[in-house]
mmCIF file of C-alpha atoms (C1' of nucleotides) in Angstrom:
data_model
loop_
_atom_site.group_PDB
_atom_site.id
_atom_site.type_symbol
_atom_site.label_atom_id
_atom_site.label_comp_id
_atom_site.label_asym_id
_atom_site.label_seq_id
_atom_site.Cartn_x
_atom_site.Cartn_y
_atom_site.Cartn_z
ATOM 1 C CA MET A 127 34.470 392.222 44.679
ATOM 2 C CA LEU A 128 31.696 389.832 44.142
ATOM 3 C CA ASP A 129 30.221 389.692 47.508
ATOM 4 C CA SER A 130 26.857 388.306 47.689
ATOM 5 C CA ILE A 131 24.409 390.699 49.077
ATOM 6 C CA THR A 132 25.156 389.819 52.587
ATOM 7 C CA HIS A 133 23.792 392.428 54.767
ATOM 8 C CA SER A 134 25.376 392.913 57.921
ATOM 9 C CA THR A 135 23.972 393.824 61.166
ATOM 10 C CA PHE A 136 24.025 397.416 61.811
ATOM 11 C CA LEU A 137 26.321 398.250 64.446
ATOM 12 C CA PRO A 138 26.090 396.201 67.542
ATOM 13 C CA ASN A 139 23.768 398.609 68.726
ATOM 14 C CA THR A 140 24.790 400.685 70.995
ATOM 15 C CA MET A 141 22.237 403.186 71.518
ATOM 16 C CA VAL A 142 19.024 401.411 71.188
ATOM 17 C CA CYS A 143 18.304 399.781 74.471
ATOM 18 C CA GLU A 144 21.285 398.725 76.450
ATOM 19 C CA PRO A 145 24.054 400.972 75.307
ATOM 20 C CA LEU A 146 27.510 399.541 75.359
ATOM 21 C CA MET A 147 28.773 403.034 75.460
ATOM 22 C CA SER A 148 27.209 406.097 76.878
ATOM 23 C CA TRP A 149 26.124 408.880 74.664
ATOM 24 C CA THR A 150 28.980 411.021 75.752
ATOM 25 C CA GLU A 151 31.458 408.267 75.202
ATOM 26 C CA LEU A 152 30.110 407.735 71.772
ATOM 27 C CA PHE A 153 29.615 411.262 70.653
ATOM 28 C CA GLY A 154 31.863 413.239 72.865
ATOM 29 C CA THR A 155 31.101 415.623 75.606
ATOM 30 C CA THR A 156 31.932 418.834 73.946
ATOM 31 C CA GLU A 157 29.241 418.470 71.410
ATOM 32 C CA ASP A 158 26.871 421.179 70.633
ATOM 33 C CA TYR A 159 24.020 419.110 69.440
ATOM 34 C CA TYR A 160 21.633 416.992 71.322
ATOM 35 C CA PRO A 161 20.481 413.623 70.229
ATOM 36 C CA SER A 162 17.264 413.607 68.348
ATOM 37 C CA PHE A 163 16.089 410.563 70.116
ATOM 38 C CA ASP A 164 12.626 410.413 68.844
ATOM 39 C CA HIS A 165 13.567 407.103 67.307
ATOM 40 C CA GLN A 166 13.881 405.369 70.544
ATOM 41 C CA PRO A 167 10.551 403.736 71.218
ATOM 42 C CA VAL A 168 11.821 400.453 69.921
ATOM 43 C CA CYS A 169 13.091 400.202 73.388
ATOM 44 C CA ASN A 170 11.255 398.271 76.005
ATOM 45 C CA SER A 171 8.736 397.129 73.532
ATOM 46 C CA PHE A 172 7.618 393.637 72.914
ATOM 47 C CA TRP A 173 9.651 393.661 69.735
ATOM 48 C CA THR A 174 12.923 393.747 71.508
ATOM 49 C CA SER A 175 12.014 391.671 74.476
ATOM 50 C CA VAL A 176 10.915 388.617 72.554
ATOM 51 C CA HIS A 177 13.153 387.265 69.857
ATOM 52 C CA PRO A 178 11.527 387.628 66.431
ATOM 53 C CA GLU A 179 11.824 383.908 65.876
ATOM 54 C CA HIS A 180 9.231 383.418 68.552
ATOM 55 C CA TRP A 181 6.720 385.849 67.209
ATOM 56 C CA SER A 182 3.346 384.540 66.178
ATOM 57 C CA LYS A 183 1.643 385.451 62.927
ATOM 58 C CA HIS A 184 -0.297 388.024 64.804
ATOM 59 C CA ASP A 185 2.873 389.462 66.282
ATOM 60 C CA VAL A 186 4.370 389.798 62.835
ATOM 61 C CA CYS A 187 1.330 391.663 61.686
ATOM 62 C CA GLU A 188 1.465 393.952 64.666
ATOM 63 C CA TRP A 189 5.128 394.541 64.070
ATOM 64 C CA LEU A 190 4.475 395.679 60.515
ATOM 65 C CA GLN A 191 1.864 398.031 61.824
ATOM 66 C CA PHE A 192 4.218 399.324 64.446
ATOM 67 C CA CYS A 193 6.962 399.918 61.904
ATOM 68 C CA CYS A 194 4.638 401.826 59.631
ATOM 69 C CA ASP A 195 3.703 404.150 62.441
ATOM 70 C CA GLN A 196 7.081 404.459 63.968
ATOM 71 C CA TYR A 197 9.166 404.851 60.865
ATOM 72 C CA LYS A 198 6.590 406.530 58.691
ATOM 73 C CA LEU A 199 6.497 403.752 56.172
ATOM 74 C CA ASP A 200 3.703 403.684 53.689
ATOM 75 C CA ALA A 201 1.564 400.702 54.540
ATOM 76 C CA ASN A 202 0.179 400.698 51.035
ATOM 77 C CA CYS A 203 3.412 399.441 49.589
ATOM 78 C CA ILE A 204 3.395 396.435 51.859
ATOM 79 C CA SER A 205 1.857 393.284 50.545
ATOM 80 C CA PHE A 206 0.443 391.950 53.758
ATOM 81 C CA SER A 207 -0.323 388.609 52.225
ATOM 82 C CA HIS A 208 3.403 388.016 51.981
ATOM 83 C CA PHE A 209 3.638 388.524 55.679
ATOM 84 C CA ASN A 210 1.008 386.103 56.768
ATOM 85 C CA ILE A 211 3.751 384.136 58.423
ATOM 86 C CA ASN A 212 5.156 383.531 61.855
ATOM 87 C CA GLY A 213 8.315 384.955 63.311
ATOM 88 C CA PHE A 214 10.493 382.051 62.397
ATOM 89 C CA GLN A 215 9.530 382.359 58.769
ATOM 90 C CA LEU A 216 9.969 386.085 58.923
ATOM 91 C CA CYS A 217 13.502 385.686 60.183
ATOM 92 C CA SER A 218 14.407 383.398 57.358
ATOM 93 C CA MET A 219 13.319 385.863 54.697
ATOM 94 C CA THR A 220 16.107 387.319 52.641
ATOM 95 C CA GLN A 221 16.440 390.963 51.853
ATOM 96 C CA GLU A 222 15.271 390.222 48.338
ATOM 97 C CA GLU A 223 12.138 388.625 49.649
ATOM 98 C CA PHE A 224 11.464 391.660 51.771
ATOM 99 C CA THR A 225 11.927 393.851 48.771
ATOM 100 C CA ASP A 226 9.609 391.713 46.722
ATOM 101 C CA ALA A 227 6.976 391.880 49.385
ATOM 102 C CA ALA A 228 7.192 395.551 50.171
ATOM 103 C CA GLY A 229 9.523 397.386 47.839
ATOM 104 C CA VAL A 230 11.542 400.089 49.453
ATOM 105 C CA CYS A 231 9.646 399.622 52.682
ATOM 106 C CA GLY A 232 10.716 396.023 52.585
ATOM 107 C CA GLU A 233 14.285 397.097 52.552
ATOM 108 C CA TYR A 234 13.757 399.130 55.673
ATOM 109 C CA LEU A 235 11.776 396.408 57.340
ATOM 110 C CA TYR A 236 14.562 393.998 56.636
ATOM 111 C CA PHE A 237 17.075 396.273 58.247
ATOM 112 C CA ILE A 238 14.890 396.948 61.225
ATOM 113 C CA LEU A 239 14.428 393.249 61.769
ATOM 114 C CA GLN A 240 18.129 392.511 61.425
ATOM 115 C CA ASN A 241 18.698 395.208 63.907
ATOM 116 C CA ILE A 242 16.349 393.722 66.449
ATOM 117 C CA MET A 243 17.916 390.317 66.059
ATOM 118 C CA THR A 244 21.339 391.720 66.515
ATOM 119 C CA ASN A 245 20.359 393.487 69.661
ATOM 120 C CA ASP A 246 18.955 390.287 70.929
ATOM 121 C CA ASN A 247 22.074 388.455 70.145
ATOM 122 C CA ASP A 248 24.260 390.989 71.769
ATOM 123 C CA LYS A 249 22.267 390.993 74.917
ATOM 124 C CA ALA A 250 22.374 387.259 75.073
ATOM 125 C CA CYS A 251 26.087 387.324 74.513
ATOM 126 C CA LEU A 252 26.583 389.770 77.280
ATOM 127 C CA ARG A 253 24.679 387.646 79.694
ATOM 128 C CA THR A 254 25.828 384.225 78.796
ATOM 129 C CA GLY A 255 29.191 385.175 77.519
ATOM 130 C CA GLY A 256 28.970 383.654 74.115
ATOM 131 C CA MET A 257 26.047 382.458 72.165
ATOM 132 C CA LYS A 258 25.725 379.684 69.716
ATOM 133 C CA SER A 259 27.480 381.006 66.705
ATOM 134 C CA GLN A 260 24.732 379.571 64.614
ATOM 135 C CA GLU A 261 22.468 382.485 65.002
ATOM 136 C CA SER A 262 24.933 385.002 63.849
ATOM 137 C CA HIS A 263 25.715 382.899 60.847
ATOM 138 C CA SER A 264 22.210 382.433 59.689
ATOM 139 C CA HIS A 265 21.973 385.805 58.088
ATOM 140 C CA GLY A 266 25.532 386.586 57.246
ATOM 141 C CA LEU A 267 25.439 389.037 60.063
ATOM 142 C CA GLN A 268 29.087 389.155 60.836
ATOM 143 C CA SER A 269 30.415 390.018 57.465
ATOM 144 C CA SER A 270 30.570 393.643 56.693
ATOM 145 C CA HIS A 271 33.031 395.773 54.950
ATOM 146 C CA LEU A 272 33.334 399.375 55.801
ATOM 147 C CA TRP A 273 31.414 400.554 52.777
ATOM 148 C CA GLU A 274 28.615 398.122 53.564
ATOM 149 C CA PHE A 275 28.508 399.381 57.094
ATOM 150 C CA VAL A 276 28.201 402.912 55.808
ATOM 151 C CA ARG A 277 25.554 401.915 53.312
ATOM 152 C CA ASP A 278 23.538 400.080 55.916
ATOM 153 C CA LEU A 279 23.700 403.029 58.207
ATOM 154 C CA LEU A 280 22.394 405.273 55.476
ATOM 155 C CA LEU A 281 19.550 402.879 54.872
ATOM 156 C CA SER A 282 18.799 402.573 58.523
ATOM 157 C CA PRO A 283 16.796 405.530 59.707
ATOM 158 C CA GLU A 284 16.542 404.234 63.231
ATOM 159 C CA GLU A 285 20.213 403.662 63.751
ATOM 160 C CA ASN A 286 21.655 406.542 61.907
ATOM 161 C CA CYS A 287 21.037 409.229 64.467
ATOM 162 C CA GLY A 288 22.071 411.840 61.979
ATOM 163 C CA VAL A 289 25.593 410.587 61.656
ATOM 164 C CA LEU A 290 25.248 410.119 57.921
ATOM 165 C CA GLU A 291 22.877 411.873 55.618
ATOM 166 C CA TRP A 292 21.941 411.611 51.983
ATOM 167 C CA GLU A 293 22.945 414.560 49.912
ATOM 168 C CA ASP A 294 21.545 413.163 46.705
ATOM 169 C CA ARG A 295 19.690 409.928 47.178
ATOM 170 C CA GLU A 296 19.463 409.085 43.480
ATOM 171 C CA GLN A 297 23.096 409.605 42.742
ATOM 172 C CA GLY A 298 24.287 407.959 45.891
ATOM 173 C CA ILE A 299 25.911 411.040 47.287
ATOM 174 C CA PHE A 300 26.035 411.272 51.034
ATOM 175 C CA ARG A 301 27.606 413.334 53.735
ATOM 176 C CA VAL A 302 29.289 412.402 56.940
ATOM 177 C CA VAL A 303 27.635 414.681 59.421
ATOM 178 C CA LYS A 304 29.290 413.542 62.602
ATOM 179 C CA SER A 305 32.662 412.207 61.661
ATOM 180 C CA GLU A 306 33.973 411.148 65.027
ATOM 181 C CA ALA A 307 30.681 409.533 65.939
ATOM 182 C CA LEU A 308 30.845 407.523 62.760
ATOM 183 C CA ALA A 309 34.341 406.426 63.628
ATOM 184 C CA LYS A 310 33.236 405.351 67.071
ATOM 185 C CA MET A 311 30.412 403.329 65.595
ATOM 186 C CA TRP A 312 32.712 401.658 63.137
ATOM 187 C CA GLY A 313 35.223 401.046 65.885
ATOM 188 C CA GLN A 314 32.564 399.437 67.946
ATOM 189 C CA ARG A 315 31.610 397.201 65.093
ATOM 190 C CA LYS A 316 35.176 396.096 64.737
ATOM 191 C CA ARG A 317 35.764 396.070 68.449
ATOM 192 C CA ASN A 318 38.451 398.612 68.092
ATOM 193 C CA ASP A 319 38.225 401.564 70.396
ATOM 194 C CA ARG A 320 41.160 403.285 68.765
ATOM 195 C CA MET A 321 39.307 403.983 65.552
ATOM 196 C CA THR A 322 39.233 407.582 64.418
ATOM 197 C CA TYR A 323 37.736 409.386 61.479
ATOM 198 C CA GLU A 324 41.247 410.014 60.309
ATOM 199 C CA LYS A 325 41.851 406.307 59.911
ATOM 200 C CA LEU A 326 38.386 405.483 58.730
ATOM 201 C CA SER A 327 38.661 408.049 55.995
ATOM 202 C CA ARG A 328 41.924 406.528 54.843
ATOM 203 C CA ALA A 329 40.074 403.289 54.308
ATOM 204 C CA LEU A 330 37.343 405.140 52.453
ATOM 205 C CA ARG A 331 39.906 406.692 50.164
ATOM 206 C CA TYR A 332 41.112 403.275 49.142
ATOM 207 C CA TYR A 333 37.620 402.718 47.766
ATOM 208 C CA TYR A 334 38.221 405.312 45.096
ATOM 209 C CA LYS A 335 40.594 402.943 43.444
ATOM 210 C CA THR A 336 38.197 400.048 43.421
ATOM 211 C CA GLY A 337 35.153 401.975 42.283
ATOM 212 C CA ILE A 338 33.214 401.411 45.442
ATOM 213 C CA LEU A 339 33.256 405.144 45.994
ATOM 214 C CA GLU A 340 33.730 408.063 43.680
ATOM 215 C CA ARG A 341 35.524 411.161 44.621
ATOM 216 C CA ILE A 342 33.544 414.279 45.386
ATOM 217 C CA ASP A 343 35.405 417.463 45.940
ATOM 218 C CA ARG A 344 33.496 418.564 49.003
ATOM 219 C CA ARG A 345 34.658 417.860 52.503
ATOM 220 C CA LEU A 346 32.978 414.926 54.199
ATOM 221 C CA VAL A 347 30.986 414.161 51.093
ATOM 222 C CA TYR A 348 31.239 410.823 49.332
ATOM 223 C CA LYS A 349 29.483 409.095 46.496
ATOM 224 C CA PHE A 350 28.859 405.439 45.854
ATOM 225 C CA GLY A 351 30.659 404.211 42.781
ATOM 226 C CA LYS A 352 29.750 401.713 40.116
ATOM 227 C CA ASN A 353 31.018 398.826 42.147
ATOM 228 C CA ALA A 354 28.918 399.554 45.178
ATOM 229 C CA HIS A 355 25.575 397.863 45.289
ATOM 230 C CA GLY A 356 22.503 397.777 47.460
ATOM 231 C CA TRP A 357 22.155 401.464 48.122
ATOM 232 C CA GLN A 358 19.693 402.368 45.432
ATOM 233 C CA GLU A 359 16.178 403.199 46.385
ATOM 234 C CA ASN A 360 14.241 401.080 43.969
ATOM 235 C CA LYS A 361 16.760 398.646 42.722
ATOM 236 C CA LEU A 362 17.170 395.607 44.903
ATOM 237 C "C1'" DC B 20 50.523 377.557 55.680
ATOM 238 C "C1'" DC B 21 49.910 380.542 51.585
ATOM 239 C "C1'" DT B 22 47.749 384.156 48.895
ATOM 240 C "C1'" DA B 23 44.899 387.926 47.889
ATOM 241 C "C1'" DC B 24 42.492 391.562 49.632
ATOM 242 C "C1'" DT B 25 40.828 394.833 53.093
ATOM 243 C "C1'" DT B 26 41.606 397.610 56.958
ATOM 244 C "C1'" DT B 27 44.489 399.804 60.411
ATOM 245 C "C1'" DT B 28 48.189 402.592 61.812
ATOM 246 C "C1'" DC B 29 51.421 406.138 61.069
ATOM 247 C "C1'" DC B 30 53.206 409.781 58.628
ATOM 248 C "C1'" DT B 31 54.306 413.964 55.831
ATOM 249 C "C1'" DG B 32 52.397 417.380 53.199
ATOM 250 C "C1'" DT B 33 48.415 420.123 51.340
ATOM 251 C "C1'" DT B 34 43.951 422.347 51.461
ATOM 252 C "C1'" DT B 35 39.857 424.420 53.393
ATOM 253 C "C1'" DG C 228 45.156 426.785 64.303
ATOM 254 C "C1'" DA C 229 41.758 422.923 63.634
ATOM 255 C "C1'" DA C 230 39.801 419.468 60.514
ATOM 256 C "C1'" DA C 231 39.907 417.234 56.286
ATOM 257 C "C1'" DC C 232 42.036 415.407 52.286
ATOM 258 C "C1'" DA C 233 45.901 412.804 50.011
ATOM 259 C "C1'" DG C 234 48.446 408.905 49.491
ATOM 260 C "C1'" DG C 235 52.711 406.069 50.481
ATOM 261 C "C1'" DA C 236 54.313 402.285 53.401
ATOM 262 C "C1'" DA C 237 53.939 398.687 56.174
ATOM 263 C "C1'" DA C 238 51.619 395.892 59.614
ATOM 264 C "C1'" DA C 239 47.591 393.493 60.878
ATOM 265 C "C1'" DG C 240 43.350 391.195 60.024
ATOM 266 C "C1'" DT C 241 40.438 387.943 57.107
ATOM 267 C "C1'" DA C 242 38.565 384.878 53.662
ATOM 268 C "C1'" DG C 243 39.329 381.041 51.056
#
DNA sequence: CCTACTTTTCCTGTTT
DNA sequence: GAAACAGGAAAAGTAG
């Protein structure tokens, strides 16, 4: 009900860099589409090989530049003076602070950064078999409800992969484009490989009662309700 | 441990 | 016929 605006990690990140599941596992083999993987260059870059906490001021600056190019963000809406900081400081910025410093772009930047940190964490976990739980706590990364997961995916151009798509950005109407893929992603988040769209959608339907979602008569189309927050474009 | 709340699982029936 | 949608019920998971 009154969750703070804890933004979760996007999914454990699967497809960027070291996939936990193969594409075919994740999206099925019988699919007719092919991944539009023009988002991938995050891979193998400095940004994912060195934990953001260790970035220098210069690195942070470069990262902003990189994001603008890569994700087509308008550099003009970024107040670079707010980002004259090192990686450690960057990591401790809240989503609100990102928004203050760069508006909508800030929101994306925040998500991109969270994403990188999550990847890092996951990789470390895989190698060492368990990382200090501190890191995952520092940004409320572990807590995500289904609707927040969906919201974050919608706000995350680099993770989305066309699984979800805005139908009407202003009204918060969106469409599930690849239902089973979404279910797999959610399942991976919850470490539940038995998740299906059938079951996920049941959970979504419960949101109608609580006003997190509003009913839309079209198949695979949902709308954020009055009790959902954090999806609007200009509002924090 | 208890409670409240969310999500998962399963199911039967309906609609597209 | 295949996918989705609808909800009821109950079990399981989680936060506090």
